[in-house]
């Protein structure tokens, strides 16, 4: 491990690309986070006596595949992607503003973008200093290129970009640039084969915007795997699950709790789901580098989780298409006893695997409805 304190703009200079692995969560900073960053930049940019501002840490490591000699250095970001993405939005907005207003801040717009936003002389995706994860990538690329947003764009990226564009209209741009230059980070590069990225990630997760339990589990099962396995895992299992819970992301954590309840016959606290999942599906280390001994075992577990996630949205939202089953599920939902969902997950799994008939499922659902309704009337815990 090598850690140094350095200005963020020095960190971005050079032919390099910071790649956000597919297991990282989507961009999640909101306007309030950008507002605080903006105020810090104006404070340190407008008052030379104020000490440089600590912007947090950027933790990264080189990927396992060989680097192209003389090309762009690719780096996998373990922690700090929210800071990097937000700063890229601000830098892009600043570059566009100085170009439009023809204001001299001490650097030409073209040089500014070639140093901090793009890898000069490169084409395709290698042109960009930062590549976000799958869902956010195209939105960020189009913002940097000043192109029309894609159909399913990341609203937070676009909203924060517009926030910076609007804020830049009302201030001295030289103060903004000076403030950005005085943002310091801890540049923390991990050594492959010596440092454990998962443990370091967990220790750093207490700062910033907390990850959901589902985010932590995703990092846990993917971080130590080879790139090809990560991609297959994400495309086949995790991305479909994210789509199930896109409209209700908080339901993902509740599903994981109910899934573990079904499998372990113990109800974990919602904030301890990640810890209990690690007990349920422990990684088998080859060594301290967090490489999994048998990735197929973890794939088997996640394949099962993915199947139950589909059952869960059919039960809890409910998305069940059969009108008779949907009516029963909606009636249970109206009673408001989500505590029955782990049991219903098991029932639904048996039904999907043709172990029980639909009429049996309807009888079970009606019995459950009657049971929880009578408990409610009797005020029983």
GROMACS .gro file of C-alpha atoms in nm:
model
  381
    1UNK     CA    1   0.000   0.000   0.000
    2UNK     CA    2   0.118   0.349  -0.086
    3UNK     CA    3  -0.059   0.653   0.059
    4UNK     CA    4   0.024   1.018  -0.013
    5UNK     CA    5  -0.157   1.348   0.033
    6UNK     CA    6  -0.184   1.529  -0.300
    7UNK     CA    7  -0.395   1.800  -0.469
    8UNK     CA    8  -0.682   1.639  -0.659
    9UNK     CA    9  -0.588   1.812  -0.987
   10UNK     CA   10  -0.234   1.672  -0.966
   11UNK     CA   11  -0.391   1.331  -0.910
   12UNK     CA   12  -0.595   1.361  -1.233
   13UNK     CA   13  -0.302   1.476  -1.447
   14UNK     CA   14  -0.149   1.208  -1.669
   15UNK     CA   15  -0.254   0.941  -1.920
   16UNK     CA   16  -0.475   0.730  -1.694
   17UNK     CA   17  -0.830   0.607  -1.665
   18UNK     CA   18  -1.015   0.546  -1.340
   19UNK     CA   19  -1.256   0.257  -1.397
   20UNK     CA   20  -1.550   0.201  -1.163
   21UNK     CA   21  -1.597  -0.178  -1.131
   22UNK     CA   22  -1.939  -0.316  -1.218
   23UNK     CA   23  -2.005  -0.417  -0.857
   24UNK     CA   24  -1.992  -0.057  -0.734
   25UNK     CA   25  -2.325   0.111  -0.664
   26UNK     CA   26  -2.472   0.372  -0.895
   27UNK     CA   27  -2.384   0.738  -0.860
   28UNK     CA   28  -2.576   0.856  -0.553
   29UNK     CA   29  -2.460   1.204  -0.450
   30UNK     CA   30  -2.749   1.447  -0.426
   31UNK     CA   31  -2.768   1.824  -0.452
   32UNK     CA   32  -2.690   1.866  -0.081
   33UNK     CA   33  -2.354   1.690  -0.123
   34UNK     CA   34  -2.270   1.913  -0.420
   35UNK     CA   35  -2.377   2.223  -0.230
   36UNK     CA   36  -2.136   2.143   0.056
   37UNK     CA   37  -1.851   2.078  -0.188
   38UNK     CA   38  -1.931   2.404  -0.369
   39UNK     CA   39  -1.925   2.605  -0.045
   40UNK     CA   40  -1.592   2.449   0.057
   41UNK     CA   41  -1.440   2.539  -0.281
   42UNK     CA   42  -1.554   2.902  -0.260
   43UNK     CA   43  -1.425   2.928   0.098
   44UNK     CA   44  -1.073   2.801   0.027
   45UNK     CA   45  -1.059   2.968  -0.315
   46UNK     CA   46  -1.158   3.308  -0.182
   47UNK     CA   47  -0.943   3.315   0.132
   48UNK     CA   48  -0.574   3.236   0.096
   49UNK     CA   49  -0.530   3.214   0.472
   50UNK     CA   50  -0.767   2.915   0.491
   51UNK     CA   51  -0.586   2.582   0.480
   52UNK     CA   52  -0.643   2.347   0.182
   53UNK     CA   53  -0.955   2.136   0.219
   54UNK     CA   54  -0.934   1.758   0.267
   55UNK     CA   55  -1.162   1.602   0.004
   56UNK     CA   56  -1.133   1.243   0.126
   57UNK     CA   57  -0.945   0.942  -0.005
   58UNK     CA   58  -0.929   0.773  -0.345
   59UNK     CA   59  -0.844   0.404  -0.312
   60UNK     CA   60  -0.751   0.215  -0.627
   61UNK     CA   61  -0.541  -0.065  -0.770
   62UNK     CA   62  -0.420  -0.185  -1.108
   63UNK     CA   63  -0.632  -0.459  -1.268
   64UNK     CA   64  -0.499  -0.809  -1.314
   65UNK     CA   65  -0.465  -0.792  -1.692
   66UNK     CA   66  -0.137  -0.650  -1.829
   67UNK     CA   67  -0.120  -0.277  -1.905
   68UNK     CA   68  -0.050  -0.154  -2.257
   69UNK     CA   69   0.299  -0.009  -2.262
   70UNK     CA   70   0.294   0.355  -2.364
   71UNK     CA   71  -0.087   0.369  -2.345
   72UNK     CA   72  -0.340   0.479  -2.087
   73UNK     CA   73  -0.290   0.341  -1.737
   74UNK     CA   74  -0.614   0.178  -1.623
   75UNK     CA   75  -0.690   0.185  -1.250
   76UNK     CA   76  -0.976   0.012  -1.065
   77UNK     CA   77  -1.142   0.240  -0.809
   78UNK     CA   78  -1.214   0.063  -0.479
   79UNK     CA   79  -1.340   0.368  -0.289
   80UNK     CA   80  -1.397   0.732  -0.384
   81UNK     CA   81  -1.601   0.698  -0.702
   82UNK     CA   82  -1.866   0.948  -0.582
   83UNK     CA   83  -1.602   1.216  -0.526
   84UNK     CA   84  -1.434   1.153  -0.860
   85UNK     CA   85  -1.761   1.157  -1.053
   86UNK     CA   86  -1.886   1.474  -0.883
   87UNK     CA   87  -1.556   1.653  -0.942
   88UNK     CA   88  -1.569   1.553  -1.310
   89UNK     CA   89  -1.915   1.712  -1.334
   90UNK     CA   90  -1.783   2.034  -1.179
   91UNK     CA   91  -1.470   2.041  -1.397
   92UNK     CA   92  -1.675   1.983  -1.712
   93UNK     CA   93  -1.919   2.259  -1.616
   94UNK     CA   94  -1.630   2.495  -1.535
   95UNK     CA   95  -1.456   2.420  -1.866
   96UNK     CA   96  -1.775   2.480  -2.062
   97UNK     CA   97  -1.842   2.807  -1.876
   98UNK     CA   98  -1.496   2.959  -1.930
   99UNK     CA   99  -1.514   2.858  -2.295
  100UNK     CA  100  -1.857   3.017  -2.339
  101UNK     CA  101  -1.775   3.337  -2.150
  102UNK     CA  102  -1.419   3.356  -2.284
  103UNK     CA  103  -1.284   3.423  -1.934
  104UNK     CA  104  -0.915   3.379  -1.853
  105UNK     CA  105  -0.864   3.173  -1.536
  106UNK     CA  106  -0.501   3.092  -1.610
  107UNK     CA  107  -0.557   2.793  -1.837
  108UNK     CA  108  -0.715   2.753  -2.183
  109UNK     CA  109  -1.036   2.543  -2.205
  110UNK     CA  110  -0.876   2.293  -2.444
  111UNK     CA  111  -0.576   2.237  -2.220
  112UNK     CA  112  -0.808   2.221  -1.917
  113UNK     CA  113  -1.018   1.940  -2.067
  114UNK     CA  114  -0.715   1.749  -2.201
  115UNK     CA  115  -0.550   1.748  -1.858
  116UNK     CA  116  -0.843   1.685  -1.623
  117UNK     CA  117  -1.126   1.528  -1.825
  118UNK     CA  118  -0.985   1.347  -2.129
  119UNK     CA  119  -0.681   1.148  -2.231
  120UNK     CA  120  -0.548   1.354  -2.519
  121UNK     CA  121  -0.497   1.165  -2.843
  122UNK     CA  122  -0.703   0.861  -2.736
  123UNK     CA  123  -1.023   0.738  -2.902
  124UNK     CA  124  -1.335   0.556  -2.788
  125UNK     CA  125  -1.377   0.487  -2.419
  126UNK     CA  126  -1.004   0.526  -2.359
  127UNK     CA  127  -1.049   0.900  -2.423
  128UNK     CA  128  -1.219   0.952  -2.084
  129UNK     CA  129  -1.034   0.994  -1.756
  130UNK     CA  130  -1.315   0.818  -1.574
  131UNK     CA  131  -1.551   0.536  -1.671
  132UNK     CA  132  -1.848   0.490  -1.441
  133UNK     CA  133  -2.026   0.161  -1.383
  134UNK     CA  134  -2.269   0.020  -1.635
  135UNK     CA  135  -2.583   0.224  -1.561
  136UNK     CA  136  -2.410   0.563  -1.527
  137UNK     CA  137  -2.142   0.534  -1.794
  138UNK     CA  138  -2.331   0.661  -2.097
  139UNK     CA  139  -2.483   0.953  -1.906
  140UNK     CA  140  -2.143   1.076  -1.789
  141UNK     CA  141  -1.989   1.035  -2.135
  142UNK     CA  142  -2.267   1.240  -2.295
  143UNK     CA  143  -2.241   1.512  -2.032
  144UNK     CA  144  -1.867   1.541  -2.090
  145UNK     CA  145  -1.922   1.551  -2.467
  146UNK     CA  146  -2.216   1.796  -2.438
  147UNK     CA  147  -2.452   1.558  -2.616
  148UNK     CA  148  -2.820   1.473  -2.572
  149UNK     CA  149  -2.903   1.245  -2.277
  150UNK     CA  150  -2.979   0.875  -2.346
  151UNK     CA  151  -3.327   0.736  -2.285
  152UNK     CA  152  -3.252   0.583  -1.944
  153UNK     CA  153  -3.011   0.846  -1.818
  154UNK     CA  154  -2.888   0.890  -1.460
  155UNK     CA  155  -3.098   1.175  -1.325
  156UNK     CA  156  -2.862   1.253  -1.035
  157UNK     CA  157  -2.564   1.301  -1.267
  158UNK     CA  158  -2.761   1.532  -1.493
  159UNK     CA  159  -2.918   1.729  -1.204
  160UNK     CA  160  -2.583   1.783  -1.031
  161UNK     CA  161  -2.423   1.890  -1.357
  162UNK     CA  162  -2.699   2.149  -1.405
  163UNK     CA  163  -2.649   2.262  -1.043
  164UNK     CA  164  -2.283   2.339  -1.109
  165UNK     CA  165  -2.359   2.511  -1.440
  166UNK     CA  166  -2.611   2.735  -1.265
  167UNK     CA  167  -2.384   2.808  -0.967
  168UNK     CA  168  -2.092   2.904  -1.193
  169UNK     CA  169  -2.296   3.186  -1.349
  170UNK     CA  170  -2.294   3.382  -1.023
  171UNK     CA  171  -1.931   3.370  -0.908
  172UNK     CA  172  -1.575   3.467  -0.998
  173UNK     CA  173  -1.448   3.165  -1.195
  174UNK     CA  174  -1.086   3.228  -1.093
  175UNK     CA  175  -1.191   3.177  -0.730
  176UNK     CA  176  -1.356   2.848  -0.823
  177UNK     CA  177  -1.049   2.722  -1.008
  178UNK     CA  178  -0.822   2.832  -0.724
  179UNK     CA  179  -1.046   2.652  -0.476
  180UNK     CA  180  -1.045   2.329  -0.677
  181UNK     CA  181  -0.666   2.343  -0.695
  182UNK     CA  182  -0.660   2.354  -0.314
  183UNK     CA  183  -0.867   2.036  -0.271
  184UNK     CA  184  -0.642   1.764  -0.129
  185UNK     CA  185  -0.700   1.390  -0.125
  186UNK     CA  186  -0.525   1.086   0.014
  187UNK     CA  187  -0.398   0.900  -0.291
  188UNK     CA  188  -0.409   0.540  -0.170
  189UNK     CA  189  -0.283   0.279  -0.416
  190UNK     CA  190  -0.319  -0.085  -0.314
  191UNK     CA  191  -0.060  -0.347  -0.398
  192UNK     CA  192  -0.209  -0.648  -0.571
  193UNK     CA  193  -0.120  -0.968  -0.387
  194UNK     CA  194  -0.047  -0.787  -0.060
  195UNK     CA  195  -0.345  -0.567   0.031
  196UNK     CA  196  -0.700  -0.691   0.090
  197UNK     CA  197  -0.931  -0.450  -0.098
  198UNK     CA  198  -1.248  -0.585   0.069
  199UNK     CA  199  -1.124  -0.519   0.423
  200UNK     CA  200  -0.998  -0.173   0.330
  201UNK     CA  201  -1.328  -0.095   0.159
  202UNK     CA  202  -1.524  -0.194   0.471
  203UNK     CA  203  -1.304   0.016   0.701
  204UNK     CA  204  -1.355   0.324   0.481
  205UNK     CA  205  -1.729   0.278   0.438
  206UNK     CA  206  -1.814   0.457   0.764
  207UNK     CA  207  -1.752   0.795   0.596
  208UNK     CA  208  -1.959   0.962   0.324
  209UNK     CA  209  -2.299   0.839   0.206
  210UNK     CA  210  -2.362   0.499   0.368
  211UNK     CA  211  -2.396   0.200   0.139
  212UNK     CA  212  -2.708  -0.011   0.152
  213UNK     CA  213  -2.682  -0.367   0.281
  214UNK     CA  214  -2.739  -0.489  -0.077
  215UNK     CA  215  -2.451  -0.269  -0.200
  216UNK     CA  216  -2.219  -0.414   0.063
  217UNK     CA  217  -2.317  -0.769  -0.031
  218UNK     CA  218  -2.255  -0.695  -0.400
  219UNK     CA  219  -1.905  -0.565  -0.318
  220UNK     CA  220  -1.839  -0.865  -0.094
  221UNK     CA  221  -1.913  -1.132  -0.354
  222UNK     CA  222  -1.755  -0.952  -0.650
  223UNK     CA  223  -1.451  -0.755  -0.538
  224UNK     CA  224  -1.211  -1.045  -0.506
  225UNK     CA  225  -1.312  -1.217  -0.829
  226UNK     CA  226  -1.151  -1.211  -1.171
  227UNK     CA  227  -1.288  -0.950  -1.414
  228UNK     CA  228  -1.453  -1.207  -1.645
  229UNK     CA  229  -1.636  -1.367  -1.353
  230UNK     CA  230  -1.743  -1.023  -1.223
  231UNK     CA  231  -1.894  -0.937  -1.560
  232UNK     CA  232  -2.078  -1.268  -1.594
  233UNK     CA  233  -2.201  -1.251  -1.235
  234UNK     CA  234  -2.328  -0.895  -1.272
  235UNK     CA  235  -2.494  -0.942  -1.611
  236UNK     CA  236  -2.657  -1.277  -1.530
  237UNK     CA  237  -2.767  -1.223  -1.171
  238UNK     CA  238  -2.704  -0.891  -1.000
  239UNK     CA  239  -2.817  -0.646  -1.269
  240UNK     CA  240  -3.155  -0.824  -1.311
  241UNK     CA  241  -3.204  -0.799  -0.934
  242UNK     CA  242  -3.128  -0.426  -0.941
  243UNK     CA  243  -3.392  -0.393  -1.213
  244UNK     CA  244  -3.649  -0.574  -0.999
  245UNK     CA  245  -3.604  -0.317  -0.722
  246UNK     CA  246  -3.539  -0.010  -0.937
  247UNK     CA  247  -3.865   0.161  -0.835
  248UNK     CA  248  -3.830   0.066  -0.468
  249UNK     CA  249  -3.454   0.035  -0.390
  250UNK     CA  250  -3.509   0.012  -0.013
  251UNK     CA  251  -3.703  -0.308  -0.074
  252UNK     CA  252  -3.375  -0.473  -0.184
  253UNK     CA  253  -3.240  -0.467   0.173
  254UNK     CA  254  -3.570  -0.601   0.308
  255UNK     CA  255  -3.559  -0.882   0.055
  256UNK     CA  256  -3.206  -0.977   0.161
  257UNK     CA  257  -3.319  -0.987   0.524
  258UNK     CA  258  -3.618  -1.207   0.439
  259UNK     CA  259  -3.405  -1.432   0.220
  260UNK     CA  260  -3.159  -1.486   0.507
  261UNK     CA  261  -3.451  -1.546   0.744
  262UNK     CA  262  -3.576  -1.822   0.515
  263UNK     CA  263  -3.232  -1.980   0.480
  264UNK     CA  264  -3.105  -1.947   0.839
  265UNK     CA  265  -3.436  -1.955   1.032
  266UNK     CA  266  -3.319  -1.644   1.221
  267UNK     CA  267  -3.439  -1.288   1.159
  268UNK     CA  268  -3.137  -1.055   1.127
  269UNK     CA  269  -3.169  -0.682   1.212
  270UNK     CA  270  -3.198  -0.481   0.891
  271UNK     CA  271  -2.864  -0.305   0.959
  272UNK     CA  272  -2.689  -0.638   1.021
  273UNK     CA  273  -2.797  -0.813   0.701
  274UNK     CA  274  -2.452  -0.777   0.544
  275UNK     CA  275  -2.278  -0.923   0.850
  276UNK     CA  276  -2.520  -1.216   0.861
  277UNK     CA  277  -2.479  -1.276   0.489
  278UNK     CA  278  -2.104  -1.313   0.537
  279UNK     CA  279  -2.177  -1.579   0.800
  280UNK     CA  280  -2.420  -1.751   0.564
  281UNK     CA  281  -2.187  -1.744   0.261
  282UNK     CA  282  -1.829  -1.714   0.385
  283UNK     CA  283  -1.554  -1.654   0.134
  284UNK     CA  284  -1.281  -1.917   0.116
  285UNK     CA  285  -0.954  -1.730   0.099
  286UNK     CA  286  -0.656  -1.866  -0.086
  287UNK     CA  287  -0.449  -1.602   0.085
  288UNK     CA  288  -0.470  -1.251   0.226
  289UNK     CA  289  -0.551  -1.099  -0.114
  290UNK     CA  290  -0.920  -1.202  -0.083
  291UNK     CA  291  -0.924  -1.431  -0.386
  292UNK     CA  292  -1.205  -1.684  -0.366
  293UNK     CA  293  -1.103  -2.047  -0.377
  294UNK     CA  294  -1.410  -2.166  -0.567
  295UNK     CA  295  -1.607  -1.885  -0.738
  296UNK     CA  296  -1.861  -2.142  -0.861
  297UNK     CA  297  -1.978  -2.193  -0.503
  298UNK     CA  298  -2.047  -1.821  -0.466
  299UNK     CA  299  -2.216  -1.819  -0.807
  300UNK     CA  300  -2.444  -2.099  -0.689
  301UNK     CA  301  -2.545  -1.891  -0.386
  302UNK     CA  302  -2.609  -1.575  -0.586
  303UNK     CA  303  -2.804  -1.766  -0.852
  304UNK     CA  304  -3.033  -1.881  -0.572
  305UNK     CA  305  -3.064  -1.525  -0.437
  306UNK     CA  306  -3.151  -1.397  -0.785
  307UNK     CA  307  -3.427  -1.657  -0.825
  308UNK     CA  308  -3.574  -1.567  -0.485
  309UNK     CA  309  -3.555  -1.196  -0.570
  310UNK     CA  310  -3.793  -1.260  -0.858
  311UNK     CA  311  -4.026  -1.451  -0.625
  312UNK     CA  312  -4.006  -1.162  -0.378
  313UNK     CA  313  -4.119  -0.888  -0.614
  314UNK     CA  314  -4.404  -1.110  -0.728
  315UNK     CA  315  -4.510  -1.141  -0.364
  316UNK     CA  316  -4.433  -0.802  -0.211
  317UNK     CA  317  -4.513  -0.548  -0.484
  318UNK     CA  318  -4.692  -0.774  -0.609
  319UNK     CA  319  -4.598  -0.839  -0.973
  320UNK     CA  320  -4.760  -1.183  -0.990
  321UNK     CA  321  -4.947  -1.204  -1.321
  322UNK     CA  322  -5.197  -1.474  -1.227
  323UNK     CA  323  -5.511  -1.277  -1.123
  324UNK     CA  324  -5.618  -1.521  -0.849
  325UNK     CA  325  -5.274  -1.530  -0.686
  326UNK     CA  326  -5.233  -1.154  -0.722
  327UNK     CA  327  -5.568  -1.095  -0.546
  328UNK     CA  328  -5.456  -1.310  -0.251
  329UNK     CA  329  -5.119  -1.137  -0.230
  330UNK     CA  330  -5.275  -0.790  -0.241
  331UNK     CA  331  -5.512  -0.886   0.040
  332UNK     CA  332  -5.216  -0.996   0.255
  333UNK     CA  333  -5.035  -0.674   0.166
  334UNK     CA  334  -5.332  -0.468   0.284
  335UNK     CA  335  -5.323  -0.642   0.622
  336UNK     CA  336  -4.968  -0.509   0.651
  337UNK     CA  337  -4.779  -0.809   0.789
  338UNK     CA  338  -4.458  -0.826   0.587
  339UNK     CA  339  -4.320  -1.062   0.851
  340UNK     CA  340  -4.485  -1.347   0.657
  341UNK     CA  341  -4.274  -1.285   0.346
  342UNK     CA  342  -3.990  -1.528   0.436
  343UNK     CA  343  -4.247  -1.805   0.470
  344UNK     CA  344  -4.416  -1.702   0.145
  345UNK     CA  345  -4.079  -1.705  -0.031
  346UNK     CA  346  -4.053  -2.074   0.052
  347UNK     CA  347  -4.408  -2.137  -0.065
  348UNK     CA  348  -4.347  -1.952  -0.390
  349UNK     CA  349  -4.024  -2.143  -0.452
  350UNK     CA  350  -4.211  -2.474  -0.411
  351UNK     CA  351  -4.485  -2.353  -0.645
  352UNK     CA  352  -4.235  -2.240  -0.911
  353UNK     CA  353  -4.060  -2.579  -0.894
  354UNK     CA  354  -4.397  -2.760  -0.935
  355UNK     CA  355  -4.383  -2.912  -0.588
  356UNK     CA  356  -4.731  -2.775  -0.506
  357UNK     CA  357  -5.030  -2.681  -0.723
  358UNK     CA  358  -5.175  -2.333  -0.765
  359UNK     CA  359  -5.490  -2.424  -0.573
  360UNK     CA  360  -5.272  -2.529  -0.278
  361UNK     CA  361  -5.093  -2.193  -0.292
  362UNK     CA  362  -5.426  -2.009  -0.290
  363UNK     CA  363  -5.539  -2.208   0.016
  364UNK     CA  364  -5.210  -2.132   0.194
  365UNK     CA  365  -5.233  -1.760   0.113
  366UNK     CA  366  -5.591  -1.742   0.242
  367UNK     CA  367  -5.491  -1.922   0.562
  368UNK     CA  368  -5.200  -1.682   0.613
  369UNK     CA  369  -5.432  -1.385   0.554
  370UNK     CA  370  -5.680  -1.516   0.807
  371UNK     CA  371  -5.406  -1.590   1.060
  372UNK     CA  372  -5.237  -1.249   1.048
  373UNK     CA  373  -5.573  -1.069   1.043
  374UNK     CA  374  -5.689  -1.249   1.361
  375UNK     CA  375  -5.354  -1.178   1.529
  376UNK     CA  376  -5.401  -0.811   1.446
  377UNK     CA  377  -5.754  -0.802   1.585
  378UNK     CA  378  -5.636  -0.973   1.905
  379UNK     CA  379  -5.334  -0.738   1.925
  380UNK     CA  380  -5.091  -1.028   1.958
  381UNK     CA  381  -4.718  -0.965   1.894
   0.00000   0.00000   0.00000
